[in-house]
């Protein structure tokens, strides 16, 4: 599946709220945290900081092990559950990720990030019906979110439910009309529905807004 959902999940990952840094700066941050942990090895706050930086550095195993240490002492630590689930997804340990997301949601059922994470995990487990149930729950819980409509549309597109995918992209664009990814995805759906003139009009709109025509050449070719 061409998972734009992955990009959505990455944007929603809690650690991205931290100040953007270079890889070297993240490694320097990790060194500082490790030095502090040497003095305070039982500090949950420091361990969570370490796990968050591990995720930024794509050090999935280290992040998961750090979360394991936290959860041995605090089995209901939501941040550790969320970080470990995210790390396990990236290591393709989907059943473990599912368990963590489900545990998380039993304690915090209205968390958008965790529900998106669980939906993505169900997709990886080839459980599209359960994934769709999660997306439907998300739309009900967060009807003003463009992200949840776009995420559901991606699964619908993969399932070739083009009419419903088109509806959801339109809903996403009502809430975020200038989102280029959504416009491109809507154009892809229109092409799949053989509504090529409408798709080309969307691509022309993107070009007028400043998108380089060359980056859209494959889609333009499909509109002929």
JSON list of C-alpha atoms in Angstrom, two decimals:
[
{"chain": "A", "resi": 1, "resn": "UNK", "atom": "CA", "xyz": [0.00, 0.00, 0.00]},
{"chain": "A", "resi": 2, "resn": "UNK", "atom": "CA", "xyz": [1.23, 3.45, -0.79]},
{"chain": "A", "resi": 3, "resn": "UNK", "atom": "CA", "xyz": [0.94, 4.43, 2.84]},
{"chain": "A", "resi": 4, "resn": "UNK", "atom": "CA", "xyz": [0.62, 8.13, 3.20]},
{"chain": "A", "resi": 5, "resn": "UNK", "atom": "CA", "xyz": [-0.77, 7.03, 6.56]},
{"chain": "A", "resi": 6, "resn": "UNK", "atom": "CA", "xyz": [2.83, 6.45, 7.59]},
{"chain": "A", "resi": 7, "resn": "UNK", "atom": "CA", "xyz": [3.56, 10.13, 6.97]},
{"chain": "A", "resi": 8, "resn": "UNK", "atom": "CA", "xyz": [0.49, 11.09, 8.93]},
{"chain": "A", "resi": 9, "resn": "UNK", "atom": "CA", "xyz": [1.55, 8.95, 11.86]},
{"chain": "A", "resi": 10, "resn": "UNK", "atom": "CA", "xyz": [5.03, 10.40, 11.78]},
{"chain": "A", "resi": 11, "resn": "UNK", "atom": "CA", "xyz": [3.60, 13.91, 11.94]},
{"chain": "A", "resi": 12, "resn": "UNK", "atom": "CA", "xyz": [1.40, 12.94, 14.85]},
{"chain": "A", "resi": 13, "resn": "UNK", "atom": "CA", "xyz": [4.11, 11.18, 16.84]},
{"chain": "A", "resi": 14, "resn": "UNK", "atom": "CA", "xyz": [4.36, 12.96, 20.14]},
{"chain": "A", "resi": 15, "resn": "UNK", "atom": "CA", "xyz": [8.12, 13.37, 20.01]},
{"chain": "A", "resi": 16, "resn": "UNK", "atom": "CA", "xyz": [7.87, 15.54, 16.91]},
{"chain": "A", "resi": 17, "resn": "UNK", "atom": "CA", "xyz": [6.61, 18.28, 19.18]},
{"chain": "A", "resi": 18, "resn": "UNK", "atom": "CA", "xyz": [10.17, 18.57, 20.35]},
{"chain": "A", "resi": 19, "resn": "UNK", "atom": "CA", "xyz": [12.36, 21.18, 18.72]},
{"chain": "A", "resi": 20, "resn": "UNK", "atom": "CA", "xyz": [13.68, 19.99, 15.36]},
{"chain": "A", "resi": 21, "resn": "UNK", "atom": "CA", "xyz": [17.37, 19.17, 15.48]},
{"chain": "A", "resi": 22, "resn": "UNK", "atom": "CA", "xyz": [20.05, 17.68, 13.28]},
{"chain": "A", "resi": 23, "resn": "UNK", "atom": "CA", "xyz": [21.16, 14.09, 13.80]},
{"chain": "A", "resi": 24, "resn": "UNK", "atom": "CA", "xyz": [24.33, 15.34, 15.50]},
{"chain": "A", "resi": 25, "resn": "UNK", "atom": "CA", "xyz": [22.30, 17.51, 17.85]},
{"chain": "A", "resi": 26, "resn": "UNK", "atom": "CA", "xyz": [20.05, 14.56, 18.70]},
{"chain": "A", "resi": 27, "resn": "UNK", "atom": "CA", "xyz": [23.11, 12.43, 19.44]},
{"chain": "A", "resi": 28, "resn": "UNK", "atom": "CA", "xyz": [24.52, 15.18, 21.63]},
{"chain": "A", "resi": 29, "resn": "UNK", "atom": "CA", "xyz": [21.18, 15.31, 23.45]},
{"chain": "A", "resi": 30, "resn": "UNK", "atom": "CA", "xyz": [21.29, 11.56, 23.94]},
{"chain": "A", "resi": 31, "resn": "UNK", "atom": "CA", "xyz": [24.78, 11.80, 25.42]},
{"chain": "A", "resi": 32, "resn": "UNK", "atom": "CA", "xyz": [23.58, 14.38, 27.92]},
{"chain": "A", "resi": 33, "resn": "UNK", "atom": "CA", "xyz": [20.56, 12.27, 28.87]},
{"chain": "A", "resi": 34, "resn": "UNK", "atom": "CA", "xyz": [22.72, 9.16, 29.29]},
{"chain": "A", "resi": 35, "resn": "UNK", "atom": "CA", "xyz": [25.05, 11.09, 31.58]},
{"chain": "A", "resi": 36, "resn": "UNK", "atom": "CA", "xyz": [22.11, 12.17, 33.70]},
{"chain": "A", "resi": 37, "resn": "UNK", "atom": "CA", "xyz": [20.75, 8.61, 33.75]},
{"chain": "A", "resi": 38, "resn": "UNK", "atom": "CA", "xyz": [24.08, 7.38, 35.11]},
{"chain": "A", "resi": 39, "resn": "UNK", "atom": "CA", "xyz": [23.41, 9.56, 38.16]},
{"chain": "A", "resi": 40, "resn": "UNK", "atom": "CA", "xyz": [19.64, 8.94, 38.29]},
{"chain": "A", "resi": 41, "resn": "UNK", "atom": "CA", "xyz": [19.04, 5.50, 36.72]},
{"chain": "A", "resi": 42, "resn": "UNK", "atom": "CA", "xyz": [15.48, 5.21, 38.05]},
{"chain": "A", "resi": 43, "resn": "UNK", "atom": "CA", "xyz": [14.23, 8.51, 36.68]},
{"chain": "A", "resi": 44, "resn": "UNK", "atom": "CA", "xyz": [11.16, 7.83, 34.55]},
{"chain": "A", "resi": 45, "resn": "UNK", "atom": "CA", "xyz": [11.32, 11.32, 33.05]},
{"chain": "A", "resi": 46, "resn": "UNK", "atom": "CA", "xyz": [14.90, 10.78, 31.88]},
{"chain": "A", "resi": 47, "resn": "UNK", "atom": "CA", "xyz": [14.08, 7.34, 30.51]},
{"chain": "A", "resi": 48, "resn": "UNK", "atom": "CA", "xyz": [11.17, 8.79, 28.54]},
{"chain": "A", "resi": 49, "resn": "UNK", "atom": "CA", "xyz": [13.43, 11.52, 27.19]},
{"chain": "A", "resi": 50, "resn": "UNK", "atom": "CA", "xyz": [15.92, 8.85, 26.14]},
{"chain": "A", "resi": 51, "resn": "UNK", "atom": "CA", "xyz": [13.22, 6.81, 24.38]},
{"chain": "A", "resi": 52, "resn": "UNK", "atom": "CA", "xyz": [11.96, 9.92, 22.57]},
{"chain": "A", "resi": 53, "resn": "UNK", "atom": "CA", "xyz": [15.46, 10.73, 21.30]},
{"chain": "A", "resi": 54, "resn": "UNK", "atom": "CA", "xyz": [16.01, 7.10, 20.32]},
{"chain": "A", "resi": 55, "resn": "UNK", "atom": "CA", "xyz": [12.91, 7.38, 18.14]},
{"chain": "A", "resi": 56, "resn": "UNK", "atom": "CA", "xyz": [14.20, 10.57, 16.55]},
{"chain": "A", "resi": 57, "resn": "UNK", "atom": "CA", "xyz": [17.43, 8.72, 15.75]},
{"chain": "A", "resi": 58, "resn": "UNK", "atom": "CA", "xyz": [15.47, 5.71, 14.38]},
{"chain": "A", "resi": 59, "resn": "UNK", "atom": "CA", "xyz": [16.99, 3.54, 17.09]},
{"chain": "A", "resi": 60, "resn": "UNK", "atom": "CA", "xyz": [13.91, 1.38, 17.42]},
{"chain": "A", "resi": 61, "resn": "UNK", "atom": "CA", "xyz": [15.37, -1.43, 19.52]},
{"chain": "A", "resi": 62, "resn": "UNK", "atom": "CA", "xyz": [16.93, 0.97, 22.03]},
{"chain": "A", "resi": 63, "resn": "UNK", "atom": "CA", "xyz": [13.65, 2.88, 22.29]},
{"chain": "A", "resi": 64, "resn": "UNK", "atom": "CA", "xyz": [11.68, -0.32, 22.90]},
{"chain": "A", "resi": 65, "resn": "UNK", "atom": "CA", "xyz": [14.14, -1.56, 25.54]},
{"chain": "A", "resi": 66, "resn": "UNK", "atom": "CA", "xyz": [14.01, 1.77, 27.34]},
{"chain": "A", "resi": 67, "resn": "UNK", "atom": "CA", "xyz": [10.22, 1.63, 27.36]},
{"chain": "A", "resi": 68, "resn": "UNK", "atom": "CA", "xyz": [10.39, -1.94, 28.68]},
{"chain": "A", "resi": 69, "resn": "UNK", "atom": "CA", "xyz": [12.39, -0.66, 31.64]},
{"chain": "A", "resi": 70, "resn": "UNK", "atom": "CA", "xyz": [9.79, 2.01, 32.35]},
{"chain": "A", "resi": 71, "resn": "UNK", "atom": "CA", "xyz": [6.84, -0.36, 32.02]},
{"chain": "A", "resi": 72, "resn": "UNK", "atom": "CA", "xyz": [8.37, -2.90, 34.40]},
{"chain": "A", "resi": 73, "resn": "UNK", "atom": "CA", "xyz": [8.02, -0.25, 37.11]},
{"chain": "A", "resi": 74, "resn": "UNK", "atom": "CA", "xyz": [4.93, 1.54, 35.80]},
{"chain": "A", "resi": 75, "resn": "UNK", "atom": "CA", "xyz": [2.68, -0.73, 33.77]},
{"chain": "A", "resi": 76, "resn": "UNK", "atom": "CA", "xyz": [0.24, 2.08, 32.93]},
{"chain": "A", "resi": 77, "resn": "UNK", "atom": "CA", "xyz": [2.71, 4.65, 31.67]},
{"chain": "A", "resi": 78, "resn": "UNK", "atom": "CA", "xyz": [0.95, 5.91, 28.53]},
{"chain": "A", "resi": 79, "resn": "UNK", "atom": "CA", "xyz": [3.98, 7.60, 26.98]},
{"chain": "A", "resi": 80, "resn": "UNK", "atom": "CA", "xyz": [6.06, 4.44, 27.27]},
{"chain": "A", "resi": 81, "resn": "UNK", "atom": "CA", "xyz": [3.27, 2.33, 25.79]},
{"chain": "A", "resi": 82, "resn": "UNK", "atom": "CA", "xyz": [2.89, 4.73, 22.89]},
{"chain": "A", "resi": 83, "resn": "UNK", "atom": "CA", "xyz": [6.61, 5.01, 22.19]},
{"chain": "A", "resi": 84, "resn": "UNK", "atom": "CA", "xyz": [7.06, 1.22, 22.38]},
{"chain": "A", "resi": 85, "resn": "UNK", "atom": "CA", "xyz": [4.15, 0.62, 20.03]},
{"chain": "A", "resi": 86, "resn": "UNK", "atom": "CA", "xyz": [5.62, 3.08, 17.54]},
{"chain": "A", "resi": 87, "resn": "UNK", "atom": "CA", "xyz": [9.04, 1.42, 17.80]},
{"chain": "A", "resi": 88, "resn": "UNK", "atom": "CA", "xyz": [7.57, -2.07, 17.38]},
{"chain": "A", "resi": 89, "resn": "UNK", "atom": "CA", "xyz": [5.67, -0.99, 14.28]},
{"chain": "A", "resi": 90, "resn": "UNK", "atom": "CA", "xyz": [8.92, 0.21, 12.75]},
{"chain": "A", "resi": 91, "resn": "UNK", "atom": "CA", "xyz": [10.52, -3.15, 13.58]},
{"chain": "A", "resi": 92, "resn": "UNK", "atom": "CA", "xyz": [7.50, -4.92, 12.00]},
{"chain": "A", "resi": 93, "resn": "UNK", "atom": "CA", "xyz": [6.53, -6.43, 15.33]},
{"chain": "A", "resi": 94, "resn": "UNK", "atom": "CA", "xyz": [2.92, -5.71, 14.58]},
{"chain": "A", "resi": 95, "resn": "UNK", "atom": "CA", "xyz": [1.27, -7.96, 17.15]},
{"chain": "A", "resi": 96, "resn": "UNK", "atom": "CA", "xyz": [3.34, -6.36, 19.92]},
{"chain": "A", "resi": 97, "resn": "UNK", "atom": "CA", "xyz": [2.46, -2.92, 18.62]},
{"chain": "A", "resi": 98, "resn": "UNK", "atom": "CA", "xyz": [-1.22, -3.86, 18.51]},
{"chain": "A", "resi": 99, "resn": "UNK", "atom": "CA", "xyz": [-1.12, -5.03, 22.12]},
{"chain": "A", "resi": 100, "resn": "UNK", "atom": "CA", "xyz": [0.42, -1.74, 23.26]},
{"chain": "A", "resi": 101, "resn": "UNK", "atom": "CA", "xyz": [-1.99, 0.44, 21.33]},
{"chain": "A", "resi": 102, "resn": "UNK", "atom": "CA", "xyz": [-4.96, -1.53, 22.63]},
{"chain": "A", "resi": 103, "resn": "UNK", "atom": "CA", "xyz": [-3.66, -1.28, 26.22]},
{"chain": "A", "resi": 104, "resn": "UNK", "atom": "CA", "xyz": [-3.16, 2.44, 25.72]},
{"chain": "A", "resi": 105, "resn": "UNK", "atom": "CA", "xyz": [-6.66, 2.95, 24.35]},
{"chain": "A", "resi": 106, "resn": "UNK", "atom": "CA", "xyz": [-8.27, 1.07, 27.21]},
{"chain": "A", "resi": 107, "resn": "UNK", "atom": "CA", "xyz": [-6.89, 3.82, 29.44]},
{"chain": "A", "resi": 108, "resn": "UNK", "atom": "CA", "xyz": [-7.20, 6.74, 27.04]},
{"chain": "A", "resi": 109, "resn": "UNK", "atom": "CA", "xyz": [-9.86, 5.86, 24.43]},
{"chain": "A", "resi": 110, "resn": "UNK", "atom": "CA", "xyz": [-10.05, 9.28, 22.78]},
{"chain": "A", "resi": 111, "resn": "UNK", "atom": "CA", "xyz": [-6.38, 9.62, 21.88]},
{"chain": "A", "resi": 112, "resn": "UNK", "atom": "CA", "xyz": [-6.14, 10.34, 18.15]},
{"chain": "A", "resi": 113, "resn": "UNK", "atom": "CA", "xyz": [-2.51, 9.34, 17.74]},
{"chain": "A", "resi": 114, "resn": "UNK", "atom": "CA", "xyz": [-2.96, 5.95, 19.34]},
{"chain": "A", "resi": 115, "resn": "UNK", "atom": "CA", "xyz": [-6.09, 5.20, 17.31]},
{"chain": "A", "resi": 116, "resn": "UNK", "atom": "CA", "xyz": [-4.31, 6.12, 14.10]},
{"chain": "A", "resi": 117, "resn": "UNK", "atom": "CA", "xyz": [-1.42, 3.94, 15.19]},
{"chain": "A", "resi": 118, "resn": "UNK", "atom": "CA", "xyz": [-3.73, 1.01, 15.88]},
{"chain": "A", "resi": 119, "resn": "UNK", "atom": "CA", "xyz": [-5.47, 1.46, 12.52]},
{"chain": "A", "resi": 120, "resn": "UNK", "atom": "CA", "xyz": [-2.11, 1.44, 10.74]},
{"chain": "A", "resi": 121, "resn": "UNK", "atom": "CA", "xyz": [-1.10, -1.67, 12.67]},
{"chain": "A", "resi": 122, "resn": "UNK", "atom": "CA", "xyz": [-4.28, -3.47, 11.65]},
{"chain": "A", "resi": 123, "resn": "UNK", "atom": "CA", "xyz": [-3.48, -2.65, 8.02]},
{"chain": "A", "resi": 124, "resn": "UNK", "atom": "CA", "xyz": [-0.04, -4.22, 8.39]},
{"chain": "A", "resi": 125, "resn": "UNK", "atom": "CA", "xyz": [-1.71, -7.29, 9.92]},
{"chain": "A", "resi": 126, "resn": "UNK", "atom": "CA", "xyz": [-4.04, -7.48, 6.87]},
{"chain": "A", "resi": 127, "resn": "UNK", "atom": "CA", "xyz": [-7.05, -6.77, 9.06]},
{"chain": "A", "resi": 128, "resn": "UNK", "atom": "CA", "xyz": [-8.61, -4.11, 6.89]},
{"chain": "A", "resi": 129, "resn": "UNK", "atom": "CA", "xyz": [-12.08, -4.48, 8.40]},
{"chain": "A", "resi": 130, "resn": "UNK", "atom": "CA", "xyz": [-10.75, -3.72, 11.87]},
{"chain": "A", "resi": 131, "resn": "UNK", "atom": "CA", "xyz": [-8.66, -0.87, 10.49]},
{"chain": "A", "resi": 132, "resn": "UNK", "atom": "CA", "xyz": [-11.78, 0.59, 8.88]},
{"chain": "A", "resi": 133, "resn": "UNK", "atom": "CA", "xyz": [-13.63, 0.30, 12.19]},
{"chain": "A", "resi": 134, "resn": "UNK", "atom": "CA", "xyz": [-10.88, 2.36, 13.81]},
{"chain": "A", "resi": 135, "resn": "UNK", "atom": "CA", "xyz": [-11.02, 5.01, 11.08]},
{"chain": "A", "resi": 136, "resn": "UNK", "atom": "CA", "xyz": [-14.80, 5.19, 11.45]},
{"chain": "A", "resi": 137, "resn": "UNK", "atom": "CA", "xyz": [-14.35, 5.68, 15.20]},
{"chain": "A", "resi": 138, "resn": "UNK", "atom": "CA", "xyz": [-11.83, 8.43, 14.51]},
{"chain": "A", "resi": 139, "resn": "UNK", "atom": "CA", "xyz": [-14.17, 10.27, 12.18]},
{"chain": "A", "resi": 140, "resn": "UNK", "atom": "CA", "xyz": [-16.91, 10.13, 14.79]},
{"chain": "A", "resi": 141, "resn": "UNK", "atom": "CA", "xyz": [-14.59, 11.33, 17.55]},
{"chain": "A", "resi": 142, "resn": "UNK", "atom": "CA", "xyz": [-12.75, 13.99, 15.54]},
{"chain": "A", "resi": 143, "resn": "UNK", "atom": "CA", "xyz": [-15.13, 15.19, 12.81]},
{"chain": "A", "resi": 144, "resn": "UNK", "atom": "CA", "xyz": [-13.17, 18.41, 12.32]},
{"chain": "A", "resi": 145, "resn": "UNK", "atom": "CA", "xyz": [-9.84, 16.68, 11.61]},
{"chain": "A", "resi": 146, "resn": "UNK", "atom": "CA", "xyz": [-8.65, 16.59, 8.03]},
{"chain": "A", "resi": 147, "resn": "UNK", "atom": "CA", "xyz": [-6.09, 13.95, 8.99]},
{"chain": "A", "resi": 148, "resn": "UNK", "atom": "CA", "xyz": [-8.60, 11.28, 9.95]},
{"chain": "A", "resi": 149, "resn": "UNK", "atom": "CA", "xyz": [-10.59, 11.72, 6.72]},
{"chain": "A", "resi": 150, "resn": "UNK", "atom": "CA", "xyz": [-7.43, 11.52, 4.64]},
{"chain": "A", "resi": 151, "resn": "UNK", "atom": "CA", "xyz": [-6.20, 8.47, 6.53]},
{"chain": "A", "resi": 152, "resn": "UNK", "atom": "CA", "xyz": [-9.51, 6.65, 6.00]},
{"chain": "A", "resi": 153, "resn": "UNK", "atom": "CA", "xyz": [-9.43, 7.63, 2.33]},
{"chain": "A", "resi": 154, "resn": "UNK", "atom": "CA", "xyz": [-6.02, 6.01, 1.88]},
{"chain": "A", "resi": 155, "resn": "UNK", "atom": "CA", "xyz": [-7.37, 2.67, 3.05]},
{"chain": "A", "resi": 156, "resn": "UNK", "atom": "CA", "xyz": [-10.49, 3.07, 0.91]},
{"chain": "A", "resi": 157, "resn": "UNK", "atom": "CA", "xyz": [-8.30, 3.81, -2.10]},
{"chain": "A", "resi": 158, "resn": "UNK", "atom": "CA", "xyz": [-6.26, 0.69, -1.45]},
{"chain": "A", "resi": 159, "resn": "UNK", "atom": "CA", "xyz": [-9.50, -1.30, -1.19]},
{"chain": "A", "resi": 160, "resn": "UNK", "atom": "CA", "xyz": [-10.62, 0.27, -4.51]},
{"chain": "A", "resi": 161, "resn": "UNK", "atom": "CA", "xyz": [-13.61, 1.88, -2.85]},
{"chain": "A", "resi": 162, "resn": "UNK", "atom": "CA", "xyz": [-13.07, 4.95, -4.97]},
{"chain": "A", "resi": 163, "resn": "UNK", "atom": "CA", "xyz": [-16.39, 6.69, -4.39]},
{"chain": "A", "resi": 164, "resn": "UNK", "atom": "CA", "xyz": [-15.97, 6.64, -0.62]},
{"chain": "A", "resi": 165, "resn": "UNK", "atom": "CA", "xyz": [-12.30, 7.59, -0.92]},
{"chain": "A", "resi": 166, "resn": "UNK", "atom": "CA", "xyz": [-13.27, 10.57, -3.06]},
{"chain": "A", "resi": 167, "resn": "UNK", "atom": "CA", "xyz": [-15.85, 11.62, -0.48]},
{"chain": "A", "resi": 168, "resn": "UNK", "atom": "CA", "xyz": [-13.27, 11.46, 2.31]},
{"chain": "A", "resi": 169, "resn": "UNK", "atom": "CA", "xyz": [-10.66, 13.42, 0.36]},
{"chain": "A", "resi": 170, "resn": "UNK", "atom": "CA", "xyz": [-13.28, 16.08, -0.32]},
{"chain": "A", "resi": 171, "resn": "UNK", "atom": "CA", "xyz": [-14.03, 16.20, 3.41]},
{"chain": "A", "resi": 172, "resn": "UNK", "atom": "CA", "xyz": [-10.31, 16.48, 4.20]},
{"chain": "A", "resi": 173, "resn": "UNK", "atom": "CA", "xyz": [-9.94, 19.31, 1.67]},
{"chain": "A", "resi": 174, "resn": "UNK", "atom": "CA", "xyz": [-12.92, 21.17, 3.13]},
{"chain": "A", "resi": 175, "resn": "UNK", "atom": "CA", "xyz": [-10.94, 21.37, 6.34]},
{"chain": "A", "resi": 176, "resn": "UNK", "atom": "CA", "xyz": [-7.52, 21.93, 4.76]},
{"chain": "A", "resi": 177, "resn": "UNK", "atom": "CA", "xyz": [-8.07, 23.16, 1.20]},
{"chain": "A", "resi": 178, "resn": "UNK", "atom": "CA", "xyz": [-4.45, 23.92, 0.36]},
{"chain": "A", "resi": 179, "resn": "UNK", "atom": "CA", "xyz": [-2.98, 20.58, 1.42]},
{"chain": "A", "resi": 180, "resn": "UNK", "atom": "CA", "xyz": [-1.03, 19.43, -1.63]},
{"chain": "A", "resi": 181, "resn": "UNK", "atom": "CA", "xyz": [-0.84, 15.79, -0.55]},
{"chain": "A", "resi": 182, "resn": "UNK", "atom": "CA", "xyz": [-4.61, 15.60, -0.30]},
{"chain": "A", "resi": 183, "resn": "UNK", "atom": "CA", "xyz": [-5.02, 17.23, -3.71]},
{"chain": "A", "resi": 184, "resn": "UNK", "atom": "CA", "xyz": [-2.60, 14.76, -5.30]},
{"chain": "A", "resi": 185, "resn": "UNK", "atom": "CA", "xyz": [-4.35, 11.83, -3.63]},
{"chain": "A", "resi": 186, "resn": "UNK", "atom": "CA", "xyz": [-7.72, 13.08, -4.84]},
{"chain": "A", "resi": 187, "resn": "UNK", "atom": "CA", "xyz": [-6.31, 13.34, -8.37]},
{"chain": "A", "resi": 188, "resn": "UNK", "atom": "CA", "xyz": [-5.09, 9.73, -8.12]},
{"chain": "A", "resi": 189, "resn": "UNK", "atom": "CA", "xyz": [-8.57, 8.59, -7.13]},
{"chain": "A", "resi": 190, "resn": "UNK", "atom": "CA", "xyz": [-10.15, 10.52, -10.01]},
{"chain": "A", "resi": 191, "resn": "UNK", "atom": "CA", "xyz": [-7.71, 8.89, -12.43]},
{"chain": "A", "resi": 192, "resn": "UNK", "atom": "CA", "xyz": [-8.68, 5.47, -11.05]},
{"chain": "A", "resi": 193, "resn": "UNK", "atom": "CA", "xyz": [-12.33, 6.41, -11.67]},
{"chain": "A", "resi": 194, "resn": "UNK", "atom": "CA", "xyz": [-11.45, 7.43, -15.25]},
{"chain": "A", "resi": 195, "resn": "UNK", "atom": "CA", "xyz": [-12.36, 11.04, -14.48]},
{"chain": "A", "resi": 196, "resn": "UNK", "atom": "CA", "xyz": [-9.15, 12.24, -16.03]},
{"chain": "A", "resi": 197, "resn": "UNK", "atom": "CA", "xyz": [-10.25, 15.73, -17.00]},
{"chain": "A", "resi": 198, "resn": "UNK", "atom": "CA", "xyz": [-11.09, 16.51, -13.36]},
{"chain": "A", "resi": 199, "resn": "UNK", "atom": "CA", "xyz": [-7.79, 15.01, -12.25]},
{"chain": "A", "resi": 200, "resn": "UNK", "atom": "CA", "xyz": [-5.86, 17.15, -14.72]},
{"chain": "A", "resi": 201, "resn": "UNK", "atom": "CA", "xyz": [-7.66, 20.25, -13.48]},
{"chain": "A", "resi": 202, "resn": "UNK", "atom": "CA", "xyz": [-6.41, 19.48, -9.97]},
{"chain": "A", "resi": 203, "resn": "UNK", "atom": "CA", "xyz": [-2.86, 19.00, -11.22]},
{"chain": "A", "resi": 204, "resn": "UNK", "atom": "CA", "xyz": [-3.08, 22.32, -13.09]},
{"chain": "A", "resi": 205, "resn": "UNK", "atom": "CA", "xyz": [-4.26, 23.92, -9.85]},
{"chain": "A", "resi": 206, "resn": "UNK", "atom": "CA", "xyz": [-1.15, 22.61, -8.10]},
{"chain": "A", "resi": 207, "resn": "UNK", "atom": "CA", "xyz": [1.12, 23.94, -10.82]},
{"chain": "A", "resi": 208, "resn": "UNK", "atom": "CA", "xyz": [-0.50, 27.36, -10.59]},
{"chain": "A", "resi": 209, "resn": "UNK", "atom": "CA", "xyz": [0.12, 27.31, -6.84]},
{"chain": "A", "resi": 210, "resn": "UNK", "atom": "CA", "xyz": [3.84, 26.76, -7.37]},
{"chain": "A", "resi": 211, "resn": "UNK", "atom": "CA", "xyz": [4.33, 22.99, -7.57]},
{"chain": "A", "resi": 212, "resn": "UNK", "atom": "CA", "xyz": [6.90, 22.09, -10.22]},
{"chain": "A", "resi": 213, "resn": "UNK", "atom": "CA", "xyz": [5.14, 20.49, -13.19]},
{"chain": "A", "resi": 214, "resn": "UNK", "atom": "CA", "xyz": [7.96, 17.97, -13.53]},
{"chain": "A", "resi": 215, "resn": "UNK", "atom": "CA", "xyz": [7.15, 16.45, -10.15]},
{"chain": "A", "resi": 216, "resn": "UNK", "atom": "CA", "xyz": [3.67, 15.64, -11.44]},
{"chain": "A", "resi": 217, "resn": "UNK", "atom": "CA", "xyz": [4.66, 14.28, -14.85]},
{"chain": "A", "resi": 218, "resn": "UNK", "atom": "CA", "xyz": [3.65, 10.67, -14.07]},
{"chain": "A", "resi": 219, "resn": "UNK", "atom": "CA", "xyz": [0.18, 11.78, -13.03]},
{"chain": "A", "resi": 220, "resn": "UNK", "atom": "CA", "xyz": [-0.16, 14.05, -16.03]},
{"chain": "A", "resi": 221, "resn": "UNK", "atom": "CA", "xyz": [0.73, 11.08, -18.23]},
{"chain": "A", "resi": 222, "resn": "UNK", "atom": "CA", "xyz": [-2.08, 9.06, -16.68]},
{"chain": "A", "resi": 223, "resn": "UNK", "atom": "CA", "xyz": [-4.53, 11.83, -17.52]},
{"chain": "A", "resi": 224, "resn": "UNK", "atom": "CA", "xyz": [-4.09, 11.41, -21.26]}
]
